[in-house]
Amino acid sequence: MSASIIAIDAMGGDFGPHCIVPACISALAEFPSLHLALVGQAPLIEEQLARQSGVDRSRLQVHHASEVIAMDERPAQALRGKPDASMRVALELVRQRQAHACVSAGNTGALMALSRYVLKTLPGIDRPAMVSPIPTERGHCYLLDLGANVDCSAEHLYQFAIMGAVAAETLGVPRPRIALLNVGTEDIKGNQQVKLAANMLQQAPGLNFIGYIEGDGMYRGEADVVVCDGFVGNILLKSSEGLAKMITGRVETLFSEGLFAQAIGALAMPLLRRLKADLAPAKHNGASFLGLQSIVVKSHGAAGQESFQSAIRCALREVQENLPQRLHGRLEDLLL
Amino acid sequence: MSASIIAIDAMGGDFGPHCIVPACISALAEFPSLHLALVGQAPLIEEQLARQSGVDRSRLQVHHASEVIAMDERPAQALRGKPDASMRVALELVRQRQAHACVSAGNTGALMALSRYVLKTLPGIDRPAMVSPIPTERGHCYLLDLGANVDCSAEHLYQFAIMGAVAAETLGVPRPRIALLNVGTEDIKGNQQVKLAANMLQQAPGLNFIGYIEGDGMYRGEADVVVCDGFVGNILLKSSEGLAKMITGRVETLFSEGLFAQAIGALAMPLLRRLKADLAPAKHNGASFLGLQSIVVKSHGAAGQESFQSAIRCALREVQENLPQRLHGRLEDLLL
């Protein structure tokens, strides 16, 4: 396999180089064909690199970038005001074909705005969408949009469905079942956008559209690709994270009240920890921006080392599968 | 305390009189001042009553209604085509002041349409909303709308916020913290409706509006009243139900794999069952329709006997607290 180069925004996220540099070193050890370009304030990156042993500098470059986009900065400001921001320089490396993909744990809105501006969308795509695998009773499904687009037309939902299906297929789901998230499964249910999108999807050739799905159906694993606008998707994702945390917290509390429960709890804890790790998909997997001409993966802002490494893994997989190219081909069939 | 009379749609839900009649008998035993009017096909109701022992018929009447609204019937059809449906006759008893409230486990859309038509909304309220308590890390919050209104203007969200706050206050939360569900907590986040509603709520006198909340913040218990449109609320509610079921299922699976885990599991099961019961609020508590001139509580369609009894309890509480009257007073201050 030929070398894959991934540009890393080393300054993004809540922890910056302190967490990102060790994640990069682990990823290099995991994938012998991986090369990384770490973008950010060189002295800070080098300081973290100096703490690591056995760093293979032949597969790791450092690109200095003087500016950093804050986590609460407005996207428009990030776009206009910071030409030398680490996030932007990392995306520029992709545009100039010095890297195959970009991974950042930085400001989501800024990453979306800069990605669109620097890398452009694929022909036929108005807006990129964020997608991530969500655990279900039968494995996982791909949910999109996770928050890049708060207002969506039927046409946007239709484009998201196609992009989600191609991504799922590329990442190993044969003939993915596509569903639109709705408040009921009957034809009369839903808002105008959802009804129109359903109509468009029914008529699209070669798509395995199975109709509407409700929130509980998604967790039962009734579809492989679940489509909604970014407002709904983001609220679903975050409320699920919150609920999963609350439930696992309650399970822990159950096992800490009284000696009998404590004794059971001590035995059960390793099992519960495994479960807990399973249930924070966005935190652990990163979210892919679909619909751009190149690959951009957003790692969770609060991601630790393992999660950032997992986002690199996700980007690498998309590079190896050539996801944007495959998306382009399918979109040409369906949209143009 | 004076007698409270509740009209029961005895034909609604997945199980009908078979489940509803025993729930009614238990509720009568629980509340000595409660009177019930069971509406539906009299022979079927009497058949179930005959199976119960010690029924106090002085507090229980049966009203015959010849028609039944199917769970999948269109609301418009139910409204026009079935004048003698059990649901409608139960609502008519409330309108004629022969009952103080109505409880039904039937078709949600039909119940909403019939409630609006028969009972009318309070002055200043365009559309009733569905509200239910949702468990959080600190207790519970009231989430609305849960699905009665898929498209909502800022004005509707504003009305929901006021109704939710009055309901929470009436049901025992002093100075409830009101929040709008959004994709972020910064001012720039969200769609136009949410931003406008936030603006209106900031300017309303005497409301404890705390701004935006995200899905995880809701489960952390950061607000007492969480407001969103019915599309988002319904998807949040159902996906939470699905996720809770998936997680408790996984916990059970964890404890069934291998002898060691099985032994722990046998000990832990009673604790886990308690947790599971806590986590299906809509199933267990019923959802109140807020904004009508009288009290209507929707029990879950798949509700068992205990859940239906819990919906009766909820309606009785609203009768005793005189919720519509208090709502009316507060709305006059804020809206008219």
XYZ file of C-alpha atoms in Angstrom:
672
model
C 0.000 0.000 0.000
C 1.330 3.446 -0.877
C 1.962 6.058 1.795
C -0.984 8.046 3.118
C -0.284 11.517 4.441
C -2.650 13.081 6.963
C -2.461 16.728 8.023
C -3.150 17.175 11.740
C -4.392 20.402 13.305
C -2.201 20.009 16.393
C -3.681 23.029 18.196
C -7.393 22.088 18.181
C -9.543 20.675 20.947
C -9.579 21.247 24.662
C -6.136 19.752 25.227
C -4.066 20.786 22.172
C -0.601 19.315 21.409
C -0.388 17.828 24.900
C -2.939 15.206 23.876
C -2.670 15.275 20.075
C 1.085 14.631 19.756
C 1.045 11.355 21.741
C -2.029 10.249 19.737
C -0.073 10.898 16.521
C 2.928 8.894 17.697
C 0.674 5.944 18.562
C -1.033 6.172 15.164
C 2.357 6.107 13.392
C 3.249 2.985 15.346
C -0.103 1.397 14.458
C 0.099 2.072 10.686
C 3.520 1.623 9.041
C 2.375 3.311 5.809
C 1.049 6.416 7.585
C 2.773 9.788 7.347
C 1.688 12.776 9.424
C 2.056 16.531 8.993
C 1.580 18.222 12.355
C 0.456 21.812 11.936
C 0.635 24.410 14.704
C 3.004 26.342 16.908
C 6.262 24.501 16.239
C 7.885 25.111 19.646
C 4.869 23.646 21.469
C 4.721 20.644 19.144
C 8.473 20.022 19.396
C 8.243 20.227 23.186
C 5.676 17.432 23.173
C 7.635 15.427 20.612
C 10.743 15.642 22.809
C 8.810 13.829 25.542
C 8.091 10.851 23.282
C 10.594 8.069 22.742
C 11.317 6.317 19.449
C 9.694 8.958 17.220
C 10.173 8.106 13.522
C 10.793 11.609 12.154
C 11.001 10.251 8.592
C 7.207 9.867 8.721
C 6.442 13.016 10.695
C 6.843 16.634 9.653
C 6.076 19.743 11.652
C 4.541 22.733 9.806
C 4.629 25.941 11.769
C 1.408 27.978 11.879
C 1.376 31.057 14.089
C -2.350 31.418 14.800
C -4.934 29.319 16.643
C -8.723 29.388 16.249
C -10.425 29.470 19.627
C -13.151 26.924 20.426
C -15.755 29.700 20.805
C -14.641 31.845 17.859
C -17.251 32.740 15.244
C -16.742 30.819 11.975
C -16.922 34.027 9.898
C -14.186 35.583 12.001
C -12.007 32.475 11.749
C -12.501 32.522 7.983
C -11.596 36.165 7.455
C -9.238 36.997 10.284
C -6.743 34.147 10.668
C -4.884 33.216 7.465
C -2.127 31.447 9.412
C -4.348 29.419 11.768
C -3.226 25.797 12.304
C -6.617 24.520 11.100
C -6.448 26.518 7.899
C -2.834 25.629 7.126
C -3.679 21.932 7.644
C -6.548 22.231 5.151
C -4.284 24.099 2.701
C -1.855 21.147 2.785
C -4.740 18.951 1.608
C -5.732 21.409 -1.108
C -2.121 21.556 -2.351
C -2.080 17.734 -2.403
C 0.677 17.599 0.194
C -1.717 15.602 2.374
C -4.630 13.244 1.638
C -6.817 14.207 4.586
C -7.106 16.559 7.546
C -7.996 15.750 11.168
C -8.909 18.444 13.693
C -10.427 18.514 17.180
C -11.002 22.272 16.884
C -14.048 24.540 16.589
C -16.638 22.618 14.523
C -18.246 25.637 12.868
C -14.891 27.076 11.869
C -13.696 23.709 10.524
C -16.836 23.410 8.405
C -16.571 26.977 7.064
C -12.850 26.684 6.320
C -13.228 23.217 4.766
C -15.891 24.477 2.370
C -13.857 27.536 1.515
C -10.484 25.839 1.089
C -11.469 22.405 -0.265
C -14.852 23.100 -1.981
C -17.799 20.736 -2.178
C -18.268 17.981 -4.737
C -20.314 18.866 -7.846
C -24.037 18.615 -7.011
C -23.551 19.034 -3.250
C -24.757 22.277 -1.682
C -23.569 21.625 1.829
C -21.300 19.062 3.462
C -22.806 16.986 6.276
C -21.282 15.460 9.392
C -21.665 11.722 9.833
C -20.648 9.312 12.568
C -21.398 5.688 13.395
C -23.938 5.319 16.234
C -24.161 2.068 18.218
C -27.395 0.102 17.784
C -28.731 -3.210 19.046
C -27.468 -4.898 15.888
C -24.132 -3.104 15.456
C -24.158 0.486 14.283
C -25.762 2.879 11.842
C -24.491 6.048 10.181
C -26.375 9.128 11.387
C -26.215 12.402 9.441
C -26.290 15.414 9.611
C -24.892 15.760 13.121
C -25.004 19.525 13.283
C -23.322 21.183 10.319
C -26.644 22.412 8.872
C -29.392 23.573 11.239
C -31.913 24.329 8.475
C -32.250 21.812 5.676
C -34.422 21.638 2.576
C -35.736 18.365 1.156
C -32.993 18.589 -1.473
C -30.339 18.746 1.264
C -31.800 15.726 3.060
C -31.801 13.885 -0.260
C -28.127 14.707 -0.820
C -27.282 13.614 2.746
C -29.040 10.288 2.147
C -26.977 9.614 -0.963
C -23.728 10.645 0.718
C -24.501 8.517 3.781
C -25.313 5.504 1.643
C -22.110 5.781 -0.398
C -20.053 6.241 2.791
C -21.699 3.219 4.453
C -21.167 1.087 1.348
C -17.541 2.190 1.036
C -16.934 1.410 4.705
C -18.309 -2.115 4.395
C -22.133 -2.176 4.500
C -23.497 -3.865 1.358
C -26.675 -2.221 -0.011
C -27.217 -0.016 3.057
C -30.822 0.514 4.191
C -31.499 4.261 4.137
C -34.202 5.777 6.382
C -35.444 9.295 7.103
C -35.795 10.125 10.781
C -39.382 11.126 11.529
C -42.026 11.329 14.267
C -43.870 8.307 12.931
C -43.575 5.741 10.188
C -46.887 6.440 8.430
C -46.951 8.489 5.200
C -48.896 11.355 6.769
C -46.310 11.971 9.500
C -43.632 14.629 9.511
C -42.874 18.101 8.251
C -42.886 19.239 4.650
C -39.125 18.799 4.086
C -39.164 15.204 5.295
C -42.191 14.305 3.169
C -40.652 15.819 0.055
C -37.303 14.146 0.694
C -39.077 10.783 1.077
C -40.716 11.352 -2.258
C -37.371 12.118 -3.930
C -35.694 9.093 -2.356
C -38.490 6.759 -3.474
C -37.863 7.803 -7.056
C -34.049 7.650 -6.999
C -32.713 4.603 -8.862
C -30.544 2.090 -7.044
C -31.036 3.400 -3.520
C -32.254 1.021 -0.826
C -34.660 3.533 0.759
C -36.801 1.866 3.439
C -38.914 4.892 4.449
C -39.312 6.636 7.781
C -37.717 5.563 11.037
C -38.359 6.714 14.611
C -35.719 7.289 17.273
C -36.310 3.923 18.922
C -36.185 2.141 15.549
C -32.753 3.656 14.966
C -31.429 2.142 18.198
C -33.071 -1.175 17.325
C -30.837 -1.173 14.242
C -33.601 -1.009 11.637
C -31.521 1.078 9.192
C -27.870 1.457 8.182
C -28.078 5.145 7.249
C -30.356 7.500 9.202
C -30.912 10.968 7.726
C -32.076 14.143 9.472
C -31.272 17.852 9.559
C -28.347 19.029 11.675
C -30.562 20.526 14.370
C -32.292 17.216 15.070
C -29.115 15.162 14.589
C -27.058 17.245 16.960
C -29.734 17.195 19.654
C -30.200 13.442 19.210
C -26.436 12.845 19.454
C -25.868 15.039 22.502
C -28.961 13.878 24.362
C -27.906 10.285 23.715
C -24.453 11.044 25.110
C -26.051 12.658 28.160
C -28.523 9.834 28.706
C -25.863 7.133 28.315
C -23.730 8.947 30.874
C -26.668 9.291 33.238
C -27.592 5.622 32.965
C -24.069 4.291 33.428
C -23.706 6.731 36.341
C -26.889 5.356 37.880
C -25.720 1.809 37.424
C -22.552 2.741 39.287
C -24.606 4.405 42.031
C -26.832 1.343 42.310
C -23.727 -0.694 42.977
C -22.371 1.672 45.602
C -25.335 1.862 47.978
C -25.046 -0.655 50.774
C -22.487 -3.365 51.353
C -24.290 -6.037 49.366
C -24.593 -3.839 46.281
C -20.972 -2.724 46.697
C -19.787 -6.294 46.672
C -21.689 -6.996 43.466
C -20.507 -3.685 42.029
C -16.838 -4.446 42.584
C -17.292 -7.602 40.553
C -19.420 -5.981 37.869
C -17.334 -2.854 37.292
C -15.061 -4.175 34.522
C -18.149 -5.277 32.572
C -19.762 -1.870 33.026
C -16.654 -0.016 31.932
C -16.634 -1.954 28.652
C -20.226 -0.924 28.093
C -19.534 2.722 28.861
C -16.760 2.885 26.285
C -19.126 1.447 23.671
C -21.660 4.190 24.205
C -19.878 7.413 23.354
C -19.533 7.051 19.585
C -18.852 10.661 18.646
C -16.284 10.975 21.373
C -14.545 7.851 20.235
C -14.843 7.754 16.481
C -14.756 11.288 15.198
C -17.239 12.616 12.663
C -16.509 12.719 8.928
C -17.397 15.730 6.794
C -19.085 14.274 3.725
C -19.502 16.128 0.446
C -16.131 17.872 0.274
C -13.613 17.257 -2.505
C -11.220 15.874 0.127
C -11.351 14.102 3.477
C -11.828 16.027 6.721
C -12.476 14.288 10.035
C -13.563 16.165 13.140
C -12.422 14.676 16.418
C -14.462 15.497 19.531
C -13.247 18.715 21.218
C -12.971 16.930 24.540
C -11.327 13.898 22.903
C -8.531 12.233 24.787
C -5.513 10.594 23.176
C -7.275 7.357 22.274
C -10.203 9.160 20.656
C -7.946 11.390 18.593
C -6.057 8.317 17.402
C -9.387 6.811 16.471
C -10.201 9.898 14.370
C -6.862 9.478 12.542
C -7.771 5.822 11.932
C -11.121 6.941 10.501
C -9.442 9.454 8.145
C -6.885 6.869 7.026
C -9.626 4.391 6.189
C -11.389 7.000 4.044
C -8.092 7.757 2.265
C -7.481 4.079 1.569
C -11.047 3.589 0.316
C -10.854 6.786 -1.722
C -14.183 7.948 -0.357
C -14.504 11.397 -2.051
C -13.798 9.863 -5.472
C -16.418 7.152 -4.987
C -18.889 9.718 -3.698
C -18.206 11.831 -6.767
C -18.947 8.927 -9.101
C -22.208 8.039 -7.405
C -23.344 11.656 -7.256
C -22.748 12.017 -10.983
C -25.166 9.123 -11.547
C -27.827 10.436 -9.224
C -27.677 14.192 -9.125
C -26.207 15.611 -12.296
C -61.327 17.222 49.370
C -64.309 17.260 46.992
C -64.857 14.453 44.528
C -62.870 14.487 41.282
C -64.437 12.810 38.280
C -62.223 11.548 35.461
C -63.580 10.337 32.130
C -61.680 7.318 30.838
C -61.490 6.310 27.183
C -61.737 2.600 27.949
C -61.161 1.496 24.347
C -57.834 3.214 23.612
C -54.339 1.796 23.493
C -52.985 -1.523 22.381
C -54.790 -3.506 25.082
C -58.174 -1.749 25.551
C -60.567 -2.558 28.447
C -58.610 -5.711 29.290
C -55.829 -3.506 30.708
C -57.676 -0.240 31.383
C -60.467 -1.610 33.587
C -58.122 -3.187 36.162
C -56.060 0.041 36.174
C -59.244 2.002 36.951
C -60.202 -0.309 39.814
C -56.722 0.092 41.339
C -56.931 3.869 40.975
C -60.307 3.937 42.754
C -58.786 1.946 45.613
C -55.803 4.330 45.744
C -57.858 7.565 45.821
C -61.045 7.527 47.940
C -62.266 10.834 46.482
C -61.859 9.692 42.872
C -64.855 8.949 40.630
C -64.464 7.440 37.169
C -66.628 7.467 34.070
C -65.601 4.587 31.808
C -66.503 5.267 28.198
C -66.640 2.603 25.520
C -68.442 -0.529 24.430
C -70.459 -1.309 27.563
C -70.594 -5.112 27.163
C -66.793 -5.306 26.881
C -66.298 -3.011 29.877
C -68.860 -4.897 31.981
C -67.185 -8.169 31.073
C -63.892 -6.873 32.485
C -65.620 -5.355 35.531
C -67.228 -8.718 36.310
C -63.741 -10.215 36.641
C -62.786 -7.732 39.354
C -63.716 -8.215 42.978
C -64.929 -5.517 45.380
C -65.746 -2.924 42.698
C -67.305 0.199 44.278
C -69.933 0.966 41.636
C -71.000 4.103 43.511
C -67.784 5.730 42.218
C -67.765 4.142 38.779
C -70.158 4.725 35.896
C -70.111 3.108 32.476
C -71.034 5.282 29.457
C -71.726 3.338 26.324
C -70.057 4.583 23.127
C -70.500 2.466 20.030
C -67.428 3.480 17.993
C -63.680 3.109 18.474
C -60.899 5.179 16.874
C -58.174 2.906 15.514
C -54.546 3.551 16.493
C -53.602 4.239 12.865
C -56.687 6.268 11.890
C -56.136 9.732 10.413
C -57.042 12.506 12.874
C -59.241 14.272 10.280
C -61.209 11.080 9.702
C -61.616 10.490 13.448
C -62.850 14.070 13.806
C -65.420 13.931 11.039
C -66.459 10.316 10.814
C -66.964 9.012 14.361
C -69.350 11.068 16.487
C -69.887 8.209 18.930
C -66.245 7.200 19.428
C -65.265 6.415 23.044
C -62.516 9.068 22.923
C -64.886 11.741 21.733
C -67.665 10.861 24.190
C -65.120 10.961 27.053
C -64.052 14.467 25.946
C -67.702 15.532 25.659
C -68.255 14.519 29.306
C -65.464 16.964 30.215
C -66.947 19.715 28.061
C -70.374 19.200 29.661
C -68.719 19.426 33.106
C -69.733 15.874 33.946
C -66.024 15.104 34.365
C -62.981 17.192 35.350
C -60.441 15.488 33.089
C -60.038 12.866 30.389
C -57.451 10.076 30.141
C -56.888 8.094 26.940
C -54.260 5.662 25.675
C -55.621 5.990 22.126
C -54.380 7.509 18.865
C -52.351 10.611 19.807
C -53.142 12.663 16.708
C -56.856 11.972 17.011
C -56.835 12.795 20.728
C -55.132 16.117 20.005
C -57.504 17.017 17.161
C -60.613 16.022 19.129
C -59.402 17.759 22.307
C -58.880 21.027 20.436
C -62.237 20.710 18.722
C -64.294 19.674 21.741
C -62.557 21.491 24.589
C -60.932 24.501 22.815
C -57.608 26.119 23.706
C -57.082 28.756 26.389
C -57.182 32.405 25.233
C -53.791 33.347 23.753
C -52.786 29.753 22.968
C -52.636 28.754 19.317
C -51.787 25.117 19.815
C -51.741 22.759 22.794
C -48.422 21.034 23.550
C -47.619 17.644 25.040
C -45.438 17.608 28.138
C -44.012 14.825 30.264
C -41.433 14.615 33.039
C -38.075 13.260 31.823
C -35.605 11.734 34.293
C -32.353 13.672 34.769
C -29.271 13.312 36.956
C -30.857 15.640 39.513
C -34.476 14.435 39.391
C -36.537 15.322 36.367
C -37.382 18.103 33.951
C -40.511 18.845 31.936
C -39.916 18.480 28.197
C -42.330 19.988 25.661
C -43.563 19.718 22.932
C -43.330 15.949 22.639
C -44.875 15.659 19.198
C -48.196 17.460 18.918
C -46.748 20.184 16.652
C -44.113 19.266 14.069
C -43.649 22.826 12.794
C -43.419 25.609 15.358
C -42.934 29.352 15.096
C -41.012 31.362 17.700
C -44.386 32.455 19.113
C -45.393 28.823 19.630
C -42.122 28.017 21.400
C -42.685 31.070 23.594
C -46.188 29.865 24.500
C -44.862 26.366 25.240
C -42.231 27.850 27.568
C -44.863 29.729 29.567
C -47.174 26.712 29.733
C -44.319 24.429 30.786
C -43.220 26.852 33.489
C -46.719 27.208 34.937
C -47.199 23.435 34.862
C -43.847 22.834 36.584
C -44.612 25.468 39.212
C -48.082 24.058 39.818
C -46.671 20.562 40.168
C -44.135 21.627 42.779
C -41.053 23.257 41.190
C -40.539 26.755 42.643
C -39.363 29.326 40.065
C -38.641 26.736 37.369
C -35.568 27.305 35.185
C -36.732 27.484 31.564
C -34.355 26.622 28.709
C -34.653 26.369 24.934
C -33.203 23.205 23.428
C -30.509 24.107 20.905
C -27.374 22.841 19.146
C -25.126 25.009 21.299
C -25.361 27.448 24.160
C -23.807 30.474 22.424
C -26.057 33.273 21.109
C -25.143 32.636 17.475
C -26.293 29.004 17.567
C -29.600 27.642 16.323
C -32.283 28.252 13.743
C -34.325 31.418 13.324
C -37.313 30.252 15.390
C -35.153 29.355 18.386
C -33.256 32.661 18.255
C -36.470 34.691 18.068
C -38.074 32.687 20.871
C -35.013 33.302 23.055
C -35.395 36.997 22.396
C -39.065 36.931 23.411
C -38.362 34.919 26.562
C -35.576 37.290 27.644
C -38.058 40.147 27.575
C -40.969 38.384 29.309
C -41.429 39.575 32.893
C -41.231 37.111 35.762
C -39.945 34.137 33.784
C -36.782 32.400 34.947
C -35.352 31.942 31.425
C -31.800 30.596 31.577
C -31.067 30.525 27.824
C -30.133 27.635 25.563
C -29.521 24.074 26.653
C -28.027 21.110 24.768
C -29.250 17.526 24.934
C -26.571 16.489 27.410
C -27.295 19.517 29.621
C -30.909 18.423 29.806
C -29.918 15.018 31.167
C -27.504 16.689 33.591
C -30.575 18.436 35.040
C -29.546 21.997 34.147
C -33.157 23.136 33.558
C -36.622 22.364 34.935
C -38.511 23.122 31.716
C -36.971 22.293 28.329
C -38.712 23.687 25.254
C -38.487 22.509 21.642
C -40.756 21.890 18.661
C -42.691 18.627 18.500
C -40.486 17.159 15.769
C -37.348 17.467 17.888
C -39.123 16.568 21.143
C -40.686 13.425 19.753
C -37.416 12.236 18.231
C -35.545 13.010 21.459
C -38.141 11.124 23.535
C -38.305 8.064 21.308
C -34.561 7.841 20.741
C -34.041 8.114 24.506
C -36.516 5.287 25.042
C -34.690 3.219 22.436
C -31.248 3.968 23.833
C -32.297 3.248 27.425
C -33.738 -0.054 26.291
C -30.566 -0.869 24.359
C -28.309 -0.041 27.303
C -30.300 -1.961 29.895
C -30.458 -4.839 27.409
C -26.685 -4.729 27.053
C -26.219 -4.661 30.799
C -28.369 -7.794 31.001
C -26.325 -9.400 28.225
C -23.092 -8.497 30.005
C -24.366 -10.386 33.022
C -25.379 -13.441 31.047
C -22.122 -14.252 29.270
C -20.069 -16.781 31.188
C -20.640 -18.307 34.602
C -18.871 -15.588 36.566
C -20.912 -12.804 34.968
C -24.094 -14.842 35.392
C -23.487 -15.186 39.097
C -22.995 -11.416 39.449
C -25.996 -10.837 37.209
C -28.332 -12.920 39.324
C -27.420 -10.740 42.281
C -27.581 -7.471 40.351
C -30.862 -8.044 38.514
C -33.221 -6.505 41.102
C -31.108 -3.327 41.089
C -31.153 -3.195 37.301
C -34.888 -3.688 37.130
C -35.419 -0.684 39.378
C -33.254 1.380 37.041
C -35.111 0.186 33.956
C -38.461 1.236 35.387
C -37.040 4.705 36.095
C -36.037 5.206 32.495
C -39.247 5.015 30.513
C -40.953 8.211 31.631
C -43.495 8.556 28.841
C -44.481 4.947 29.204
C -44.929 5.337 32.899
C -46.251 8.814 33.481
C -48.433 9.748 30.573
C -48.136 13.056 28.758
C -50.329 16.051 29.583
C -51.873 18.200 26.868
C -51.212 21.767 27.962
C -53.095 24.798 26.671
C -56.608 23.343 26.560
C -59.473 24.714 28.630
C -59.629 21.357 30.459
C -57.311 18.529 31.426
C -56.431 15.756 28.994
C -53.738 13.169 29.710
C -52.423 10.798 27.078
C -51.274 7.440 28.355
C -48.731 5.521 26.244
C -50.433 3.319 23.621
C -48.451 0.327 24.811
C -49.071 1.209 28.456
C -49.712 -1.644 30.826
C -52.021 -1.502 33.821
C -49.559 0.274 36.098
C -48.744 2.936 33.527
C -52.392 3.656 32.837
C -52.995 4.025 36.560
C -50.092 6.425 36.659
C -51.731 8.515 33.884
C -54.941 8.662 35.975
C -52.818 9.802 38.940
C -51.304 12.531 36.767
C -54.751 13.750 35.627
C -56.068 13.723 39.198
C -53.137 15.831 40.370
C -53.847 18.388 37.653
C -57.517 18.451 38.653
C -56.639 18.994 42.314
C -54.147 21.740 41.441
C -56.601 23.301 39.015
C -53.917 23.520 36.335
C -55.935 25.001 33.415
C -57.248 27.815 35.637
C -53.756 28.697 36.868
C -52.430 28.535 33.333
C -55.215 30.847 32.224
C -54.310 33.420 34.884
C -50.623 33.402 34.020
C -51.309 33.597 30.297
C -53.518 36.649 30.831
C -50.559 38.370 32.495
C -48.052 37.432 29.816
C -49.823 37.080 26.516
C -52.985 39.154 26.398
